[in-house]
CSV table of C-alpha atoms and ligand atoms in Angstrom, one decimal:
chain,number,residue,atom,x,y,z
A,1,ILE,CA,24.3,8.1,16.3
A,2,ILE,CA,21.2,6.9,18.1
A,3,GLU,CA,20.9,8.3,21.6
A,4,ASP,CA,17.4,7.2,22.6
A,5,ILE,CA,14.3,5.5,21.4
A,6,ILE,CA,10.9,5.7,22.9
A,7,GLY,CA,7.6,4.0,22.1
A,8,ARG,CA,4.0,4.8,22.9
A,9,ARG,CA,0.6,3.5,22.3
A,10,ILE,CA,-1.5,5.7,19.9
A,11,PHE,CA,-4.7,4.9,17.9
A,12,ASP,CA,-5.2,4.1,14.3
A,13,SER,CA,-8.1,5.1,12.0
A,14,ARG,CA,-10.3,2.3,13.2
A,15,GLY,CA,-9.7,3.4,16.8
A,16,ASN,CA,-7.4,0.4,17.5
A,17,PRO,CA,-4.3,0.7,19.5
A,18,THR,CA,-1.0,0.8,17.6
A,19,ILE,CA,2.7,1.5,18.3
A,20,GLU,CA,4.4,4.8,17.5
A,21,VAL,CA,8.2,5.0,17.9
A,22,GLU,CA,10.5,8.1,18.2
A,23,VAL,CA,14.2,7.9,17.6
A,24,TYR,CA,16.6,10.6,18.9
A,25,LEU,CA,20.1,11.1,17.5
A,26,ASP,CA,23.1,12.7,19.3
A,27,ASP,CA,23.0,15.7,16.9
A,28,GLY,CA,19.5,16.6,17.9
A,29,SER,CA,17.8,14.9,14.9
A,30,PHE,CA,14.5,13.2,15.4
A,31,GLY,CA,12.3,10.7,13.6
A,32,ARG,CA,8.8,9.4,14.4
A,33,ALA,CA,6.8,6.6,12.7
A,34,ALA,CA,3.8,4.5,13.5
A,35,ALA,CA,2.8,1.0,12.5
A,36,PRO,CA,-0.4,0.6,10.4
A,37,ALA,CA,-2.6,-2.5,10.6
A,38,GLY,CA,-4.5,-4.7,8.2
A,39,ALA,CA,-8.0,-6.3,8.4
A,40,SER,CA,-7.6,-8.7,5.5
A,41,THR,CA,-4.1,-9.7,6.4
A,42,GLY,CA,-2.2,-12.4,4.4
A,43,THR,CA,-1.3,-15.6,6.2
A,44,TYR,CA,2.4,-15.1,5.4
A,45,GLU,CA,2.8,-11.6,6.7
A,46,ALA,CA,5.2,-10.5,9.5
A,47,VAL,CA,3.3,-10.9,12.7
A,48,ALA,CA,1.9,-7.9,14.6
A,49,ILE,CA,1.9,-8.5,18.3
A,50,PRO,CA,-0.4,-6.8,20.9
A,51,VAL,CA,0.7,-3.2,21.6
A,52,PRO,CA,1.5,-3.7,25.3
A,53,ASP,CA,3.8,-6.6,24.3
A,54,ALA,CA,5.3,-4.5,21.5
A,55,LEU,CA,6.1,-1.7,23.9
A,56,SER,CA,7.7,-4.0,26.4
A,57,LYS,CA,9.8,-5.8,23.8
A,58,LEU,CA,10.9,-2.4,22.5
A,59,GLU,CA,11.9,-1.3,25.9
A,60,ASN,CA,13.5,-4.5,27.1
A,61,GLU,CA,15.0,-6.1,24.0
A,62,VAL,CA,15.4,-3.5,21.2
A,63,VAL,CA,16.4,-0.1,22.6
A,64,GLU,CA,19.6,-1.0,24.4
A,65,GLN,CA,20.9,-2.9,21.3
A,66,LEU,CA,20.2,0.1,19.0
A,67,ILE,CA,21.6,2.8,21.2
A,68,ALA,CA,25.0,4.1,19.9
A,69,GLU,CA,24.3,2.6,16.4
A,70,ASP,CA,24.7,4.7,13.3
A,71,ALA,CA,21.2,5.7,12.2
A,72,THR,CA,22.4,6.4,8.6
A,73,ASP,CA,23.3,2.8,8.2
A,74,GLN,CA,19.8,1.6,7.6
A,75,GLU,CA,20.8,-1.9,6.4
A,76,SER,CA,22.7,-2.6,9.6
A,77,ILE,CA,19.9,-1.3,11.8
A,78,ASP,CA,17.4,-3.5,10.0
A,79,MET,CA,19.7,-6.5,10.2
A,80,LEU,CA,20.1,-5.9,13.9
A,81,LEU,CA,16.3,-5.9,14.2
A,82,HIS,CA,16.2,-9.3,12.6
A,83,ASP,CA,19.0,-10.5,14.9
A,84,ILE,CA,17.2,-9.3,18.0
A,85,ASP,CA,14.0,-10.9,16.8
A,86,GLY,CA,15.5,-14.2,15.9
A,87,THR,CA,12.5,-15.5,13.9
A,88,ASP,CA,11.8,-15.2,10.2
A,89,ASN,CA,8.5,-13.4,10.6
A,90,PHE,CA,9.2,-11.0,13.4
A,91,SER,CA,6.9,-13.0,15.7
A,92,ASN,CA,9.1,-12.3,18.7
A,93,ILE,CA,9.5,-8.5,18.8
A,94,GLY,CA,6.5,-7.9,16.4
A,95,GLY,CA,6.5,-6.8,12.8
A,96,ASN,CA,4.6,-3.7,14.1
A,97,THR,CA,7.4,-2.9,16.5
A,98,SER,CA,10.1,-3.5,13.9
A,99,VAL,CA,8.5,-1.5,11.1
A,100,ALA,CA,7.9,1.5,13.4
A,101,VAL,CA,11.5,1.4,14.6
A,102,SER,CA,12.9,0.9,11.1
A,103,MET,CA,11.0,3.8,9.6
A,104,ALA,CA,11.6,6.1,12.5
A,105,VAL,CA,15.4,5.5,12.2
A,106,ALA,CA,15.2,6.3,8.5
A,107,LYS,CA,13.4,9.6,9.3
A,108,ALA,CA,15.9,10.6,12.0
A,109,ALA,CA,18.8,9.8,9.7
A,110,SER,CA,17.3,11.9,6.9
A,111,CYS,CA,16.7,14.7,9.4
A,112,SER,CA,20.3,14.5,10.4
A,113,VAL,CA,21.6,14.5,6.8
A,114,TYR,CA,19.4,17.3,5.7
A,115,SER,CA,19.0,19.5,8.7
A,116,THR,CA,19.6,23.2,8.1
A,117,ASP,CA,18.9,26.5,9.7
A,118,ASP,CA,17.5,28.0,6.5
A,119,TYR,CA,13.7,28.2,6.7
A,120,ARG,CA,13.5,28.5,2.9
A,121,VAL,CA,14.8,25.0,2.5
A,122,GLU,CA,12.3,22.1,2.7
A,123,PRO,CA,12.0,20.9,6.3
A,124,PRO,CA,14.3,17.9,6.9
A,125,GLU,CA,11.4,15.5,7.4
A,126,ARG,CA,10.4,16.3,3.8
A,127,MET,CA,13.7,15.0,2.6
A,128,LEU,CA,13.1,11.3,3.5
A,129,TYR,CA,12.4,10.5,-0.2
A,130,ARG,CA,15.7,12.1,-1.2
A,131,TYR,CA,17.7,10.5,1.6
A,132,LEU,CA,16.4,7.0,0.7
A,133,GLY,CA,16.2,7.5,-3.1
A,134,ASN,CA,18.1,8.5,-6.2
A,135,ALA,CA,18.9,11.8,-7.7
A,136,TYR,CA,16.1,11.7,-10.3
A,137,PRO,CA,13.0,10.7,-8.5
A,138,ARG,CA,9.6,10.5,-10.1
A,139,MET,CA,6.1,10.6,-8.7
A,140,PRO,CA,3.8,7.5,-8.5
A,141,TYR,CA,0.2,7.8,-9.6
A,142,PRO,CA,-2.2,7.6,-6.6
A,143,LEU,CA,-4.5,4.6,-6.6
A,144,GLY,CA,-7.5,4.7,-4.3
A,145,ASN,CA,-10.7,2.9,-3.5
A,146,VAL,CA,-14.0,4.8,-4.1
A,147,LEU,CA,-16.3,2.0,-3.2
A,148,GLY,CA,-16.0,-1.4,-1.5
A,149,GLY,CA,-16.9,-4.0,1.0
A,150,GLY,CA,-15.3,-7.3,2.0
A,151,ALA,CA,-13.5,-7.2,5.3
A,152,HIS,CA,-13.5,-3.4,5.3
A,153,ALA,CA,-17.3,-3.1,5.2
A,154,PRO,CA,-19.2,-6.4,5.8
A,155,GLY,CA,-22.6,-6.4,4.1
A,156,ALA,CA,-21.5,-4.2,1.2
A,157,THR,CA,-19.8,-5.6,-2.0
A,158,ASP,CA,-18.1,-9.0,-2.2
A,159,ILE,CA,-15.1,-7.5,-4.0
A,160,GLN,CA,-13.2,-5.6,-1.4
A,161,GLU,CA,-12.1,-2.5,-3.3
A,162,PHE,CA,-13.2,-0.7,-6.5
A,163,LEU,CA,-10.2,1.4,-7.2
A,164,VAL,CA,-9.5,4.4,-9.4
A,165,SER,CA,-6.3,6.1,-10.7
A,166,SER,CA,-6.0,9.2,-12.8
A,167,ILE,CA,-3.2,7.7,-14.9
A,168,GLY,CA,-3.8,10.2,-17.7
A,169,ALA,CA,-3.1,13.2,-15.5
A,170,ASP,CA,0.1,15.2,-16.2
A,171,THR,CA,0.7,16.4,-12.6
A,172,ILE,CA,0.5,14.8,-9.2
A,173,ASP,CA,-2.0,17.6,-8.2
A,174,ASP,CA,-4.4,16.6,-11.0
A,175,ALA,CA,-3.9,12.9,-10.3
A,176,VAL,CA,-5.0,13.4,-6.7
A,177,TYR,CA,-7.8,15.7,-7.7
A,178,GLY,CA,-9.2,13.4,-10.4
A,179,ASN,CA,-9.5,10.6,-7.9
A,180,THR,CA,-11.4,12.8,-5.4
A,181,LEU,CA,-13.8,13.9,-8.2
A,182,VAL,CA,-14.6,10.2,-8.9
A,183,HIS,CA,-15.2,9.6,-5.2
A,184,LYS,CA,-17.7,12.4,-5.2
A,185,LYS,CA,-19.3,11.3,-8.5
A,186,VAL,CA,-19.8,7.8,-7.1
A,187,LYS,CA,-21.7,9.2,-4.2
A,188,LYS,CA,-23.8,11.3,-6.5
A,189,LEU,CA,-24.7,8.3,-8.7
A,190,LEU,CA,-25.5,6.2,-5.7
A,191,THR,CA,-27.8,8.9,-4.3
A,192,ASP,CA,-29.5,9.4,-7.7
A,193,ALA,CA,-30.2,5.7,-7.7
A,194,GLY,CA,-31.8,6.0,-4.3
A,195,ILE,CA,-29.0,4.0,-2.6
A,196,VAL,CA,-27.9,5.4,0.8
A,197,CYS,CA,-24.7,4.3,2.4
A,198,GLY,CA,-21.8,5.1,4.7
A,199,LYS,CA,-18.1,4.5,4.2
A,200,GLY,CA,-15.8,1.5,4.7
A,201,ASP,CA,-12.5,1.5,6.7
A,202,GLU,CA,-10.5,3.2,3.9
A,203,GLY,CA,-13.1,5.9,3.1
A,204,GLY,CA,-14.6,4.2,0.0
A,205,TRP,CA,-18.5,4.2,-0.2
A,206,ALA,CA,-19.9,1.0,1.2
A,207,PRO,CA,-23.4,0.5,-0.3
A,208,GLN,CA,-25.2,-2.8,0.2
A,209,VAL,CA,-25.4,-3.6,-3.5
A,210,LYS,CA,-24.3,-6.5,-5.7
A,211,ASP,CA,-20.9,-6.2,-7.3
A,212,SER,CA,-22.6,-5.8,-10.7
A,213,LYS,CA,-24.3,-2.6,-9.5
A,214,ALA,CA,-21.0,-1.4,-8.1
A,215,PHE,CA,-19.4,-1.9,-11.5
A,216,GLU,CA,-22.2,-0.1,-13.2
A,217,ILE,CA,-21.8,2.9,-10.9
A,218,THR,CA,-18.0,3.1,-10.7
A,219,SER,CA,-17.4,2.6,-14.4
A,220,ALA,CA,-20.0,5.4,-15.1
A,221,ALA,CA,-18.3,7.6,-12.6
A,222,VAL,CA,-14.9,7.1,-14.1
A,223,ARG,CA,-16.2,7.7,-17.6
A,224,GLU,CA,-18.0,10.9,-16.7
A,225,VAL,CA,-15.2,12.4,-14.6
A,226,SER,CA,-12.6,11.5,-17.3
A,227,ASP,CA,-14.8,13.5,-19.8
A,228,GLU,CA,-15.1,16.4,-17.5
A,229,VAL,CA,-11.4,16.8,-16.6
A,230,GLY,CA,-10.0,15.8,-20.0
A,231,PHE,CA,-7.6,13.1,-18.9
A,232,SER,CA,-7.9,9.3,-18.5
A,233,ILE,CA,-9.1,7.9,-15.2
A,234,ARG,CA,-9.2,4.1,-15.0
A,235,LEU,CA,-10.9,1.5,-12.9
A,236,GLY,CA,-9.2,-1.3,-10.9
A,237,LEU,CA,-10.0,-3.9,-8.3
A,238,ASP,CA,-8.7,-5.4,-5.1
A,239,VAL,CA,-10.6,-8.7,-5.1
A,240,ALA,CA,-8.9,-9.8,-1.8
A,241,ALA,CA,-9.9,-13.3,-2.9
A,242,SER,CA,-8.4,-15.1,0.1
A,243,GLU,CA,-11.4,-13.6,2.0
A,244,LEU,CA,-13.9,-15.2,-0.4
A,245,TRP,CA,-12.1,-18.5,-0.7
A,246,ASP,CA,-13.6,-21.6,1.0
A,247,GLU,CA,-10.6,-23.9,1.5
A,248,LYS,CA,-12.8,-26.9,2.4
A,249,LYS,CA,-15.1,-26.7,-0.6
A,250,LYS,CA,-12.5,-25.2,-2.9
A,251,VAL,CA,-14.8,-22.4,-4.2
A,252,TYR,CA,-14.9,-18.7,-4.0
A,253,VAL,CA,-18.1,-17.8,-2.2
A,254,TYR,CA,-20.0,-14.7,-3.4
A,255,LYS,CA,-23.4,-13.6,-2.2
A,256,ASP,CA,-25.1,-14.7,-5.3
A,257,ALA,CA,-22.6,-17.2,-6.8
A,258,LYS,CA,-20.0,-19.8,-6.0
A,259,ARG,CA,-17.0,-20.0,-8.4
A,260,THR,CA,-14.4,-22.7,-8.8
A,261,PRO,CA,-10.8,-21.5,-9.3
A,262,ALA,CA,-11.2,-22.0,-13.1
A,263,GLN,CA,-14.5,-20.1,-13.1
A,264,GLN,CA,-12.9,-17.3,-11.0
A,265,VAL,CA,-10.1,-16.9,-13.6
A,266,ASP,CA,-12.7,-16.6,-16.4
A,267,TYR,CA,-14.9,-14.3,-14.3
A,268,ILE,CA,-12.0,-11.9,-13.6
A,269,ALA,CA,-10.7,-12.0,-17.2
A,270,GLY,CA,-14.2,-11.1,-18.3
A,271,LEU,CA,-14.4,-8.2,-15.9
A,272,VAL,CA,-11.0,-6.9,-17.2
A,273,ASP,CA,-12.4,-6.7,-20.7
A,274,LYS,CA,-16.0,-5.6,-19.9
A,275,TYR,CA,-14.9,-2.7,-17.6
A,276,ASP,CA,-11.5,-1.9,-19.2
A,277,LEU,CA,-9.8,-2.6,-15.8
A,278,PHE,CA,-6.1,-1.5,-15.7
A,279,TYR,CA,-5.4,-3.1,-12.4
A,280,VAL,CA,-6.5,-6.2,-10.5
A,281,GLU,CA,-5.1,-7.2,-7.1
A,282,ASP,CA,-5.4,-10.6,-5.5
A,283,PRO,CA,-7.9,-12.0,-8.0
A,284,LEU,CA,-7.1,-15.5,-6.6
A,285,HIS,CA,-6.4,-16.7,-3.1
A,286,GLU,CA,-3.0,-16.4,-1.5
A,287,ASN,CA,-1.7,-19.9,-2.3
A,288,ASP,CA,-2.9,-20.1,-5.9
A,289,PHE,CA,0.2,-19.2,-7.8
A,290,ASP,CA,-1.0,-21.3,-10.8
A,291,GLY,CA,-4.4,-19.5,-11.0
A,292,PHE,CA,-2.6,-16.2,-10.9
A,293,ALA,CA,-0.3,-17.4,-13.7
A,294,GLU,CA,-3.3,-18.4,-15.8
A,295,LEU,CA,-5.0,-15.0,-15.4
A,296,THR,CA,-1.7,-13.2,-16.1
A,297,GLU,CA,-1.3,-15.2,-19.2
A,298,LYS,CA,-4.8,-14.2,-20.3
A,299,VAL,CA,-4.9,-10.5,-19.6
A,300,GLY,CA,-1.4,-9.5,-18.3
A,301,ASP,CA,-0.7,-7.7,-21.6
A,302,ARG,CA,-3.5,-5.2,-20.9
A,303,CYS,CA,-3.9,-5.2,-17.1
A,304,ILE,CA,-1.7,-5.0,-14.1
A,305,ILE,CA,-2.1,-8.2,-12.1
A,306,CYS,CA,-0.8,-7.5,-8.6
A,307,GLY,CA,-0.1,-9.9,-5.7
A,308,ASP,CA,-0.7,-8.6,-2.2
A,309,ASP,CA,-1.6,-11.6,0.1
A,310,LEU,CA,0.2,-13.7,-2.5
A,311,PHE,CA,3.6,-12.1,-2.1
A,312,VAL,CA,3.3,-10.2,1.3
A,313,THR,CA,6.2,-8.1,0.2
A,314,ASN,CA,8.4,-11.1,0.8
A,315,VAL,CA,11.3,-11.8,-1.7
A,316,LYS,CA,11.0,-15.6,-1.3
A,317,ARG,CA,7.3,-15.5,-2.2
A,318,LEU,CA,8.0,-13.0,-5.0
A,319,GLN,CA,10.7,-15.2,-6.4
A,320,GLU,CA,8.3,-18.1,-6.6
A,321,GLY,CA,5.8,-15.8,-8.3
A,322,ILE,CA,8.5,-14.6,-10.8
A,323,GLU,CA,9.4,-18.2,-11.6
A,324,LYS,CA,5.8,-19.1,-12.2
A,325,PHE,CA,4.9,-15.9,-14.1
A,326,ALA,CA,2.2,-15.5,-11.5
A,327,ALA,CA,1.7,-11.8,-11.8
A,328,ASN,CA,3.2,-8.6,-13.3
A,329,ALA,CA,3.1,-6.4,-10.2
A,330,ILE,CA,3.6,-6.6,-6.5
A,331,LEU,CA,1.9,-4.7,-3.7
A,332,ILE,CA,4.4,-3.3,-1.2
A,333,LYS,CA,3.4,-3.0,2.4
A,334,PRO,CA,6.4,-2.2,4.7
A,335,ASN,CA,4.6,-3.7,7.7
A,336,GLN,CA,4.1,-7.0,5.9
A,337,ILE,CA,7.8,-7.5,5.9
A,338,GLY,CA,8.9,-5.4,8.9
A,339,THR,CA,11.8,-3.2,7.8
A,340,VAL,CA,12.7,-0.5,5.3
A,341,THR,CA,15.5,-2.6,3.9
A,342,ASP,CA,13.3,-5.6,3.3
A,343,THR,CA,10.8,-3.3,1.6
A,344,TYR,CA,13.6,-2.0,-0.7
A,345,ASN,CA,14.8,-5.5,-1.4
A,346,ALA,CA,11.3,-6.6,-2.5
A,347,ILE,CA,11.0,-3.6,-4.8
A,348,THR,CA,14.5,-4.1,-6.3
A,349,MET,CA,13.8,-7.7,-7.1
A,350,ALA,CA,10.4,-6.9,-8.6
A,351,LYS,CA,11.9,-4.2,-10.8
A,352,ARG,CA,14.7,-6.5,-12.0
A,353,PHE,CA,12.1,-8.8,-13.4
A,354,GLY,CA,9.9,-6.1,-14.9
A,355,PHE,CA,7.2,-6.1,-12.3
A,356,LYS,CA,5.3,-2.9,-11.5
A,357,THR,CA,5.6,-2.0,-7.8
A,358,VAL,CA,2.6,-0.5,-5.8
A,359,MET,CA,3.4,1.0,-2.5
A,360,SER,CA,0.4,0.6,-0.2
A,361,HIS,CA,-1.3,1.7,3.0
A,362,ARG,CA,-3.2,-0.6,5.3
A,363,SER,CA,-6.9,-0.4,6.1
A,364,GLY,CA,-5.9,0.7,9.7
A,365,GLU,CA,-3.7,3.8,9.2
A,366,THR,CA,-2.4,6.8,11.1
A,367,THR,CA,-1.4,10.2,9.7
A,368,ASP,CA,2.1,8.8,9.3
A,369,ASN,CA,3.1,9.7,5.7
A,370,THR,CA,6.2,7.6,5.4
A,371,ILE,CA,4.8,5.5,2.5
A,372,ALA,CA,4.5,8.6,0.3
A,373,HIS,CA,8.3,9.0,0.7
A,374,LEU,CA,9.0,5.4,0.2
A,375,ALA,CA,7.0,5.3,-3.0
A,376,VAL,CA,8.9,8.2,-4.5
A,377,ALA,CA,12.3,7.1,-3.2
A,378,PHE,CA,12.0,3.6,-4.5
A,379,GLY,CA,10.4,4.5,-7.8
A,380,CYS,CA,7.0,2.8,-7.3
A,381,GLU,CA,4.6,3.4,-10.3
A,382,LEU,CA,1.6,3.5,-8.0
A,383,LEU,CA,0.8,4.6,-4.4
A,384,LYS,CA,-2.3,2.8,-3.2
A,385,THR,CA,-3.6,4.9,-0.3
A,386,GLY,CA,-7.3,5.6,-0.6
A,387,VAL,CA,-8.9,8.8,-1.8
A,388,VAL,CA,-10.3,10.6,1.2
A,389,GLY,CA,-10.1,10.5,5.0
A,390,GLY,CA,-7.4,12.3,7.1
A,391,GLU,CA,-5.2,9.3,7.4
A,392,ARG,CA,-5.2,8.7,3.6
A,393,ILE,CA,-5.1,12.4,2.6
A,394,ALA,CA,-2.0,12.7,4.8
A,395,LYS,CA,-0.1,10.6,2.3
A,396,LEU,CA,-1.7,12.3,-0.8
A,397,ASN,CA,-1.0,15.8,0.5
A,398,GLU,CA,2.6,14.8,1.2
A,399,LEU,CA,2.9,13.7,-2.4
A,400,ILE,CA,1.8,17.1,-3.5
A,401,ARG,CA,4.4,18.7,-1.3
A,402,ILE,CA,7.1,16.4,-2.7
A,403,GLY,CA,5.9,17.3,-6.1
A,404,GLU,CA,6.6,21.0,-5.4
A,405,ASP,CA,10.2,20.0,-4.6
A,406,ILE,CA,10.9,17.7,-7.6
A,407,GLY,CA,8.5,19.1,-10.1
A,408,ASN,CA,4.8,18.2,-10.0
A,409,ASP,CA,4.8,16.9,-13.6
A,410,ARG,CA,7.7,14.5,-13.0
A,411,MET,CA,5.3,11.6,-13.0
A,412,THR,CA,6.5,8.0,-13.4
A,413,GLU,CA,6.9,7.1,-17.1
A,414,ASP,CA,6.4,3.4,-16.6
A,415,LEU,CA,2.6,3.3,-16.8
A,416,PRO,CA,0.7,3.0,-20.1
B,501,PGA,P1,-5.8,-4.6,4.7
B,501,PGA,O1,-6.4,-4.5,3.3
B,501,PGA,O2,-4.9,-3.5,5.0
B,501,PGA,O3,-7.0,-4.7,5.6
B,501,PGA,O4,-5.0,-6.0,4.7
B,501,PGA,C1,-5.7,-3.8,2.3
B,501,PGA,C2,-5.5,-4.7,1.1
B,501,PGA,O5,-6.0,-5.8,1.1
B,501,PGA,O6,-4.9,-4.2,0.2
B,502,ZN,ZN1,-5.0,-6.1,-1.1
């Protein structure tokens, strides 16, 4: 039973204020969660409100309604959050407020269900994946950016993220390790080529090079590290094409080219084959269901085509995507939709129609590791959460710990 809820302002990995929520139950259980924040946010996402407003909404409108509620009834809690908010995109109490409350309630409930005095048993906060999930969980493969630009590093590449995943690794430990080796290799290849650079918001290298150079370097890095470690590591992209799209002129604007929607489809399809891409996210802008469908038709048999800004973790938008065969995967960002239950519902619908599900961080993150648990609990095939940086590594290290509990070789079986 929820006894108290408090909120506070903390800071995310960009140094921006964000909201953290703590939930206390009458049996002494406790849960804490923080809202992340995007830079290349989709138009149809749940709305994040300024932190001072979020804190006062929490205090004045949310807390008293949630007190005395059963924390283990996540669905009712999340429905209550929707009722209190009264809008369809959490623009009243804030999607940031809502997601932090919803996740903190889940953590407090898992603490309550799994709390024990035996120190040899996993700490209760590690049981969130089990509390929310099924009896036979599997691990997702980590997917992370090693190089990028776009809204996360203006002046660097046009394509927002060059991603890697060690999908040939047998264990979660090797899968995390393989990605870190590629991150290092990319830096070495850049340095060898005389290119100096810093990092973008998510820890990927941010050189001021053309995308063609970035492809050359990342594909070489993936090849070399795969050979060294003896398992397959593959390349992927988050184009974040809404950021490149000029709605007035109806073209995608790159530094050295403009592409019509038809040219964009051909361009991306060409990249899939040239660089053996296993994953492409947001190749077209967030309203182009038809363009997505065309690309999926062309390369969907050999590449995961994932909608992020297209679907915004929203079942209504996903439904439209399913009907139009617009993709074969969905990015899952709990703060895009605002509650754990809505997150689960999006994943459930996606799975029912054979879509892959990719649990994801935001570019502005904290050390909150809830998404690692959600990815395992809900059976996501991939967890997109960067490769380096404390706020990314927090999730990856949690996966390693969960792996100790369920078996570090119990990887998802639903990737090629
Ligand atoms: P964001 O970017 O968190 O800045 O929106 C991540 C993504 O586009 O996947
Ligand atoms: Zn994205």
